[in-house]
Coordinates of C-alpha atoms and ligand atoms in Angstrom, one line a residue:
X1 CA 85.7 -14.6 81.6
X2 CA 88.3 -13.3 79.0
X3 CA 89.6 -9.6 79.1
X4 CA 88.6 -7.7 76.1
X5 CA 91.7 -6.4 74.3
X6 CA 93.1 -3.1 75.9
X7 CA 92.5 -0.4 73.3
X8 CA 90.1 -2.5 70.9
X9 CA 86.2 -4.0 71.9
X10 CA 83.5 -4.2 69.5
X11 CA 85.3 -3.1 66.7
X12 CA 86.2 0.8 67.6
X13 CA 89.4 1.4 68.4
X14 CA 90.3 3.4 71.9
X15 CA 93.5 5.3 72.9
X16 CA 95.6 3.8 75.6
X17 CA 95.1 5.5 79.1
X18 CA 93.2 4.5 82.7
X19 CA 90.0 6.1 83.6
X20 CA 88.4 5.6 87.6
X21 CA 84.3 5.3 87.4
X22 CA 82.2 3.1 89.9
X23 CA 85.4 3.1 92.1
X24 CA 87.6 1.1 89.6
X25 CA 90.7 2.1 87.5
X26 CA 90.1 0.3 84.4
X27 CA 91.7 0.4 80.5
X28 CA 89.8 3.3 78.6
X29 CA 88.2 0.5 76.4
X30 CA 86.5 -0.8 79.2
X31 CA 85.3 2.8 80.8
X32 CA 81.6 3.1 79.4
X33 CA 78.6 4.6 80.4
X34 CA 74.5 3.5 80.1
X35 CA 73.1 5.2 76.7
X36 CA 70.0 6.3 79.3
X37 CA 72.8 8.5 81.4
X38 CA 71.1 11.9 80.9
X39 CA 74.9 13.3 80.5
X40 CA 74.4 11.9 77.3
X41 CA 70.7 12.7 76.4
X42 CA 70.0 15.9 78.0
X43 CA 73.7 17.0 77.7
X44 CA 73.8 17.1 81.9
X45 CA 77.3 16.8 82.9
X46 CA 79.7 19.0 83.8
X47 CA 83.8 18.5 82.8
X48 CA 86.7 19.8 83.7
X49 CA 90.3 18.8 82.1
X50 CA 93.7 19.4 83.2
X51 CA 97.1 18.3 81.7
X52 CA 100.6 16.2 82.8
X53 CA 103.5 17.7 81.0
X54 CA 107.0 16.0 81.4
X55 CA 105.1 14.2 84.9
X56 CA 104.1 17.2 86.5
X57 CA 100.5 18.7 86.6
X58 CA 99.6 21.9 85.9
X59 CA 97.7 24.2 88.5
X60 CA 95.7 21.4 89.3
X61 CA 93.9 23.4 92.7
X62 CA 92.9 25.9 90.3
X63 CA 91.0 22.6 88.2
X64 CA 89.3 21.1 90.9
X65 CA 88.5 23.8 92.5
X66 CA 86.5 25.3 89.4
X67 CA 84.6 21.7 89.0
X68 CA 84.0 21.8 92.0
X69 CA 82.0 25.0 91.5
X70 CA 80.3 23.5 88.4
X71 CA 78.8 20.3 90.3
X72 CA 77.4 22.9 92.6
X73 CA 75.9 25.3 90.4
X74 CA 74.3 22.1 88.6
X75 CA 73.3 20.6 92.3
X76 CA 75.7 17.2 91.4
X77 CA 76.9 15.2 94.0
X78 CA 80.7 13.5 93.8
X79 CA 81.3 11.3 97.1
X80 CA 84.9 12.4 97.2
X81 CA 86.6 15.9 98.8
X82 CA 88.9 17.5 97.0
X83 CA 92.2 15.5 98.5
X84 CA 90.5 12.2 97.1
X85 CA 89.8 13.7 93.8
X86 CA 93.3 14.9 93.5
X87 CA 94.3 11.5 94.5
X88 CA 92.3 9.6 92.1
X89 CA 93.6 11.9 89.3
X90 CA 96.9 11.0 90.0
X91 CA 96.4 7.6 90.1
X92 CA 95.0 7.5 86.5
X93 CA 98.1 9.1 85.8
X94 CA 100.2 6.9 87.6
X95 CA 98.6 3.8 85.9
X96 CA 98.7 5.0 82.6
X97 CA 102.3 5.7 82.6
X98 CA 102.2 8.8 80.8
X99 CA 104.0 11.5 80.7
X100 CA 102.0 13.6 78.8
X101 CA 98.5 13.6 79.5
X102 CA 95.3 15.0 79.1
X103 CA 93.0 14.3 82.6
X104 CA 89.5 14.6 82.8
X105 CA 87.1 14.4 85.5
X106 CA 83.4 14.6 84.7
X107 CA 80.0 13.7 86.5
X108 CA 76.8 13.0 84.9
X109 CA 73.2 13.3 86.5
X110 CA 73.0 9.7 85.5
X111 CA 70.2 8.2 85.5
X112 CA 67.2 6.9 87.5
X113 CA 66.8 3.2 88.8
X114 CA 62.4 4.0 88.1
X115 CA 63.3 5.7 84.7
X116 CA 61.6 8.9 86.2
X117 CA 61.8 12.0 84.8
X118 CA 63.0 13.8 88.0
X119 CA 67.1 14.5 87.7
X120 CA 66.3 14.6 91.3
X121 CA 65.9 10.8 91.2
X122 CA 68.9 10.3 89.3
X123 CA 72.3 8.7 90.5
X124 CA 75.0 11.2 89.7
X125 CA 78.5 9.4 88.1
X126 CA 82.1 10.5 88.5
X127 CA 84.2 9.5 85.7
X128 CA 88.1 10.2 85.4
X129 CA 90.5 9.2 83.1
X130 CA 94.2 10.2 81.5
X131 CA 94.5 10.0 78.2
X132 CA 97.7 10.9 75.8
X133 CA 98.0 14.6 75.7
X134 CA 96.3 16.4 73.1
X135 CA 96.6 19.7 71.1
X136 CA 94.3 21.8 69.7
X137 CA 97.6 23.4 67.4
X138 CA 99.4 20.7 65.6
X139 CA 103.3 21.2 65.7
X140 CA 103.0 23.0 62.4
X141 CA 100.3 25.3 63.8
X142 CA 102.1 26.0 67.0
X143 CA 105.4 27.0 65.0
X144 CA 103.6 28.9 62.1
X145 CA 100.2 29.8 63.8
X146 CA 96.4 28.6 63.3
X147 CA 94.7 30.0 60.6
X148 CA 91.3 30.9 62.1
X149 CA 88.4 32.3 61.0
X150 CA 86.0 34.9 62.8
X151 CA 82.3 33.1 62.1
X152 CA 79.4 35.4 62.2
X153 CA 76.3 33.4 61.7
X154 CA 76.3 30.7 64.5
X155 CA 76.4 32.9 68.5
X156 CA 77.3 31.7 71.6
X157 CA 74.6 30.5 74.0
X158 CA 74.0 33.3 75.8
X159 CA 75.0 33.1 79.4
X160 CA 71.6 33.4 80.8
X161 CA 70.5 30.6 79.3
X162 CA 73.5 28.3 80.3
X163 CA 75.9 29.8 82.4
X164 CA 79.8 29.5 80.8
X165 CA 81.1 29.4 84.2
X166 CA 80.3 25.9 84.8
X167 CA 82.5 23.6 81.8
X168 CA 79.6 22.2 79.5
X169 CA 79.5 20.1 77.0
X170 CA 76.6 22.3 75.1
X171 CA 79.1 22.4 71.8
X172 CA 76.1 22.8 69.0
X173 CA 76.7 25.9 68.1
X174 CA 80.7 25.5 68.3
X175 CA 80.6 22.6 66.1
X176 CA 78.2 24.2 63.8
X177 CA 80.7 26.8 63.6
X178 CA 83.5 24.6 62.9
X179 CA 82.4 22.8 59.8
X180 CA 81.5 26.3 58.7
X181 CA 85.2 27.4 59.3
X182 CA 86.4 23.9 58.1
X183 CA 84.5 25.1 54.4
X184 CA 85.7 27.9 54.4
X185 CA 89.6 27.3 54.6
X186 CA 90.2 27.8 58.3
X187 CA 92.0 25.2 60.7
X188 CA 89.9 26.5 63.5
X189 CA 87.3 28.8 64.6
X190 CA 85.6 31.8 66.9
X191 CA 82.6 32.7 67.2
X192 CA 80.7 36.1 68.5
X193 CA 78.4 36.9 71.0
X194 CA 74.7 37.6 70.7
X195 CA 75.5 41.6 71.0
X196 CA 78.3 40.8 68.5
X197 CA 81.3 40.7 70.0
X198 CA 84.1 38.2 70.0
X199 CA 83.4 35.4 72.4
X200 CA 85.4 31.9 72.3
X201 CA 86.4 28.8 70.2
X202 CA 86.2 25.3 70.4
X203 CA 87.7 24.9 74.1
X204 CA 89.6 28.0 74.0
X205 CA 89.8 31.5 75.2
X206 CA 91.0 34.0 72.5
X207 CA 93.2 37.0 72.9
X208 CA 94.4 40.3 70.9
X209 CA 97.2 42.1 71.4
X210 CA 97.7 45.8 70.3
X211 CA 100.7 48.5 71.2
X212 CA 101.9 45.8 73.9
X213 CA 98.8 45.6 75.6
X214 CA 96.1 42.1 76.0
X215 CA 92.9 42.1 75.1
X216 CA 90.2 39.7 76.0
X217 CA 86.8 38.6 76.2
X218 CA 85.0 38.7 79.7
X219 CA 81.3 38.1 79.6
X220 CA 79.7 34.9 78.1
X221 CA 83.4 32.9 77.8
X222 CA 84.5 30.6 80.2
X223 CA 87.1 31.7 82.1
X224 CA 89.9 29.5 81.3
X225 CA 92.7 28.2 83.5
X226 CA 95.4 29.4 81.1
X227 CA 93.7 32.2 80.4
X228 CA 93.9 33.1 84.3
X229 CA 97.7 31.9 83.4
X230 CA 98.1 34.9 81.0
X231 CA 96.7 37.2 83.6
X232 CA 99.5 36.1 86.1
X233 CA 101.9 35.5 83.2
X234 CA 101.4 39.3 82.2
X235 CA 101.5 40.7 85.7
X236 CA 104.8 39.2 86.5
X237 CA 106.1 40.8 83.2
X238 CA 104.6 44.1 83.5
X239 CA 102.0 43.4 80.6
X240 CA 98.9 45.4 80.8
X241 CA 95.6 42.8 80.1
X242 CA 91.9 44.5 79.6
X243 CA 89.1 42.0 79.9
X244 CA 85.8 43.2 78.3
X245 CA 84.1 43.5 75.4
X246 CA 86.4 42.6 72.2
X247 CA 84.6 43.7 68.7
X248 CA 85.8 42.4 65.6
X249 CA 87.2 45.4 64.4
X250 CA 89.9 45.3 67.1
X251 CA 90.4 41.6 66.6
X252 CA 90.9 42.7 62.7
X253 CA 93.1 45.1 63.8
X254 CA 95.5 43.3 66.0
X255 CA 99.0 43.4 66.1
X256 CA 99.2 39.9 67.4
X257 CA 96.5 37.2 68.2
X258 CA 96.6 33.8 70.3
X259 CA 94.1 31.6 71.8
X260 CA 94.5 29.5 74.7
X261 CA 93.3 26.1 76.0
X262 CA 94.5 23.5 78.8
X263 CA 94.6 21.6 75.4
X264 CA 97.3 23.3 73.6
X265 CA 98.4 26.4 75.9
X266 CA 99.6 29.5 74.2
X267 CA 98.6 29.2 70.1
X268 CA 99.7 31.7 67.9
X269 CA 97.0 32.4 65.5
X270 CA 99.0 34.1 61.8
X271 CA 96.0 34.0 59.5
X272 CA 92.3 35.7 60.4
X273 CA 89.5 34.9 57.4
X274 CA 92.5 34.5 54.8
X275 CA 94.5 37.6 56.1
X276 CA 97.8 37.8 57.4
X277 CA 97.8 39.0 61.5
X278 CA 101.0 41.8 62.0
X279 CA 103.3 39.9 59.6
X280 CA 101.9 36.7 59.2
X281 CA 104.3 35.2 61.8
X282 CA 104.1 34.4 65.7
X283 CA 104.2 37.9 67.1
X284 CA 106.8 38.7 69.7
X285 CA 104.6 39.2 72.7
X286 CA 102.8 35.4 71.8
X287 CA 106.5 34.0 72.0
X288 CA 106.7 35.6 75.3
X289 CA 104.2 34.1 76.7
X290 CA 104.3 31.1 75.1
X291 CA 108.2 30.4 76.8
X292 CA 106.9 31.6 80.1
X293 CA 103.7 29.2 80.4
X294 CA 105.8 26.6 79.9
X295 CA 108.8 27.3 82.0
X296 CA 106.2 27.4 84.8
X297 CA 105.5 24.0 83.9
X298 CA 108.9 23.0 85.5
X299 CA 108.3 25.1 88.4
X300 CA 107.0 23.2 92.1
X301 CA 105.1 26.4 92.7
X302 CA 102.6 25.8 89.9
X303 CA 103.3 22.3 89.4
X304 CA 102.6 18.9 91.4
X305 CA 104.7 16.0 90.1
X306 CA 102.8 12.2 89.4
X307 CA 105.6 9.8 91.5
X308 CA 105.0 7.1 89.0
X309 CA 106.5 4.3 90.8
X310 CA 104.7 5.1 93.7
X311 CA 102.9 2.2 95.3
X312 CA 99.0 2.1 94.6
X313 CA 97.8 4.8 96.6
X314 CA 93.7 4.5 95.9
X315 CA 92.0 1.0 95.1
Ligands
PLP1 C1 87.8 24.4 78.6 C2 87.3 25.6 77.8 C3 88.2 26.7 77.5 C4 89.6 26.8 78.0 O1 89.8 26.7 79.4 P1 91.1 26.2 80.0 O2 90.8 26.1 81.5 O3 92.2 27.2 79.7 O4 91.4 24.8 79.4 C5 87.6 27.8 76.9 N1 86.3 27.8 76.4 C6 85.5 26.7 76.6 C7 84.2 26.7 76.0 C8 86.0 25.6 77.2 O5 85.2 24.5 77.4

């Protein structure tokens, strides 16, 4: 049997990295899943991502402990306990040799050996995999700040009909939203709740900042990791955060505005629906922040480094 080239089979092109499913580390180009997995027809997966900076990962408890909340909301079984998981995260790591990485670990309801209907029937999938480290702020944007636009005509699925605690990969009405942004001149988007206030982006948590104070969304958001990060970030420097209902008039108003993702951190957002934030530059209390979040990535106490030339610790 010949070995399909690593990054390249059936003409599509895939980024270098390692990803674990069926109890195998294999090249990303070889990590695929049935088109009859219901993750992929019914959208029934949960995800969670963390990230590898300079070989170190980032608050990773606080990661597998919220999937693991997830696969239990969604009654999905992973045959491996949180030490494993961790270990098999790693390992992608390890194997992949990067630095810098973006790390997922997902599980589909998969799919049914009698095709029945019943996601009952269905054998669930882990998947992992570590990936090169991506943004959703390019270098430019995370110097001069995202120019984002506020969209009103696409809401969020409410949380009674799928609850934002768990990480989904229901994305219509974000994507819908993006292309509308992407029209209209913006680099990225939010969009509002169904009672009209602010809600979340693309895979990010949104923020405001007026007089020296934080303000962010609550209900109908996910609760993001760095977003937690900003709470402790802000508590350690004496930074008062509310968490509730943001309207747009405050978010118009802002001194300062930033959104947040494991996939980026801290992003200074300048421009809001083709208007200059404060003075069109990073504000003061975004910098802040921005330093501190990543001087904890150096720190052991929020960190766990990847020893990369470690002998193969899960087969
Ligand atoms: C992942 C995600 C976020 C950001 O969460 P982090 O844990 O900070 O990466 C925000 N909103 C949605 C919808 C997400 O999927």
């Amino acid at each position: 049997m010949t070995r399909p080239d690593v990054g390249r089979i059936d003409g599509l092109t895939y980024p270098p990295g390692t990803a674990f499913m069926a109890g195998q580390y294999l090249p990303m180009s070889e990590a695929r899943i049935s088109v009859l997995d219901w993750g992929l027809l019914h959208s029934d997966v949960t995800y969670d991502t963390v990230h590898v900076w300079n070989g170190r990962f980032f608050r990773l408890d606080l990661h597998i402990a919220r999937f693991r909340r997830s696969l239990e909301k969604l009654r999905l079984r992973v045959a491996y306990d949180d030490d494993a998981l961790r270990d098999i995260l790693v390992e992608c790591v390890r194997r992949s040799g990067l630095r810098n990485a973006y790390v997922e670990m997902l599980c589909t309801r998969g799919l049914s050996p009698t095709f029945s209907r019943d996601p009952r029937d269905a054998a669930n999938q882990f998947v992992a995999f570590a990936v090169p480290y991506g943004s959703v702020a390019n270098a430019r944007q995370l110097k001069e700040g995202l120019h984002l636009h506020l969209i009103d005509t696409v809401r969020r699925i409410p949380p009674e009909s799928v609850d934002p605690q768990i990480k989904n990969y229901h994305w219509l009405d974000l994507v819908t939203a993006q292309f509308q942004g992407f029209d209209a001149g913006a680099e990225t988007v939010v969009i509002k709740d169904m009672d009209g206030n602010v809600a979340e982006g693309p895979g990010f948590n949104i923020f405001a900042v007026k007089e020296g104070a934080l303000y962010t969304p609550e209900r109908g958001v996910l609760h993001g990791i760095t977003r937690r990060t900003v709470f402790d970030i802000a508590e350690r420097l004496g930074i008062e955060v509310h968490a509730g209902n943001v309207s747009e008039a405050q978010l118009r108003h802002a001194d300062e505005i930033f959104i947040t993702s494991t996939a980026g951190g801290i992003m200074p957002v300048t421009r809001l629906n083709d208007v200059a934030v404060g003075d069109g530059m990073p504000g003061e209390l975004t910098r802040t922040i921005f330093r501190t979040y990543w001087d904890w990535h150096d720190d052991p106490a929020w960190t766990l480094a990847v020893d990369y030339d470690g002998a193969d610790r899960v087969r």
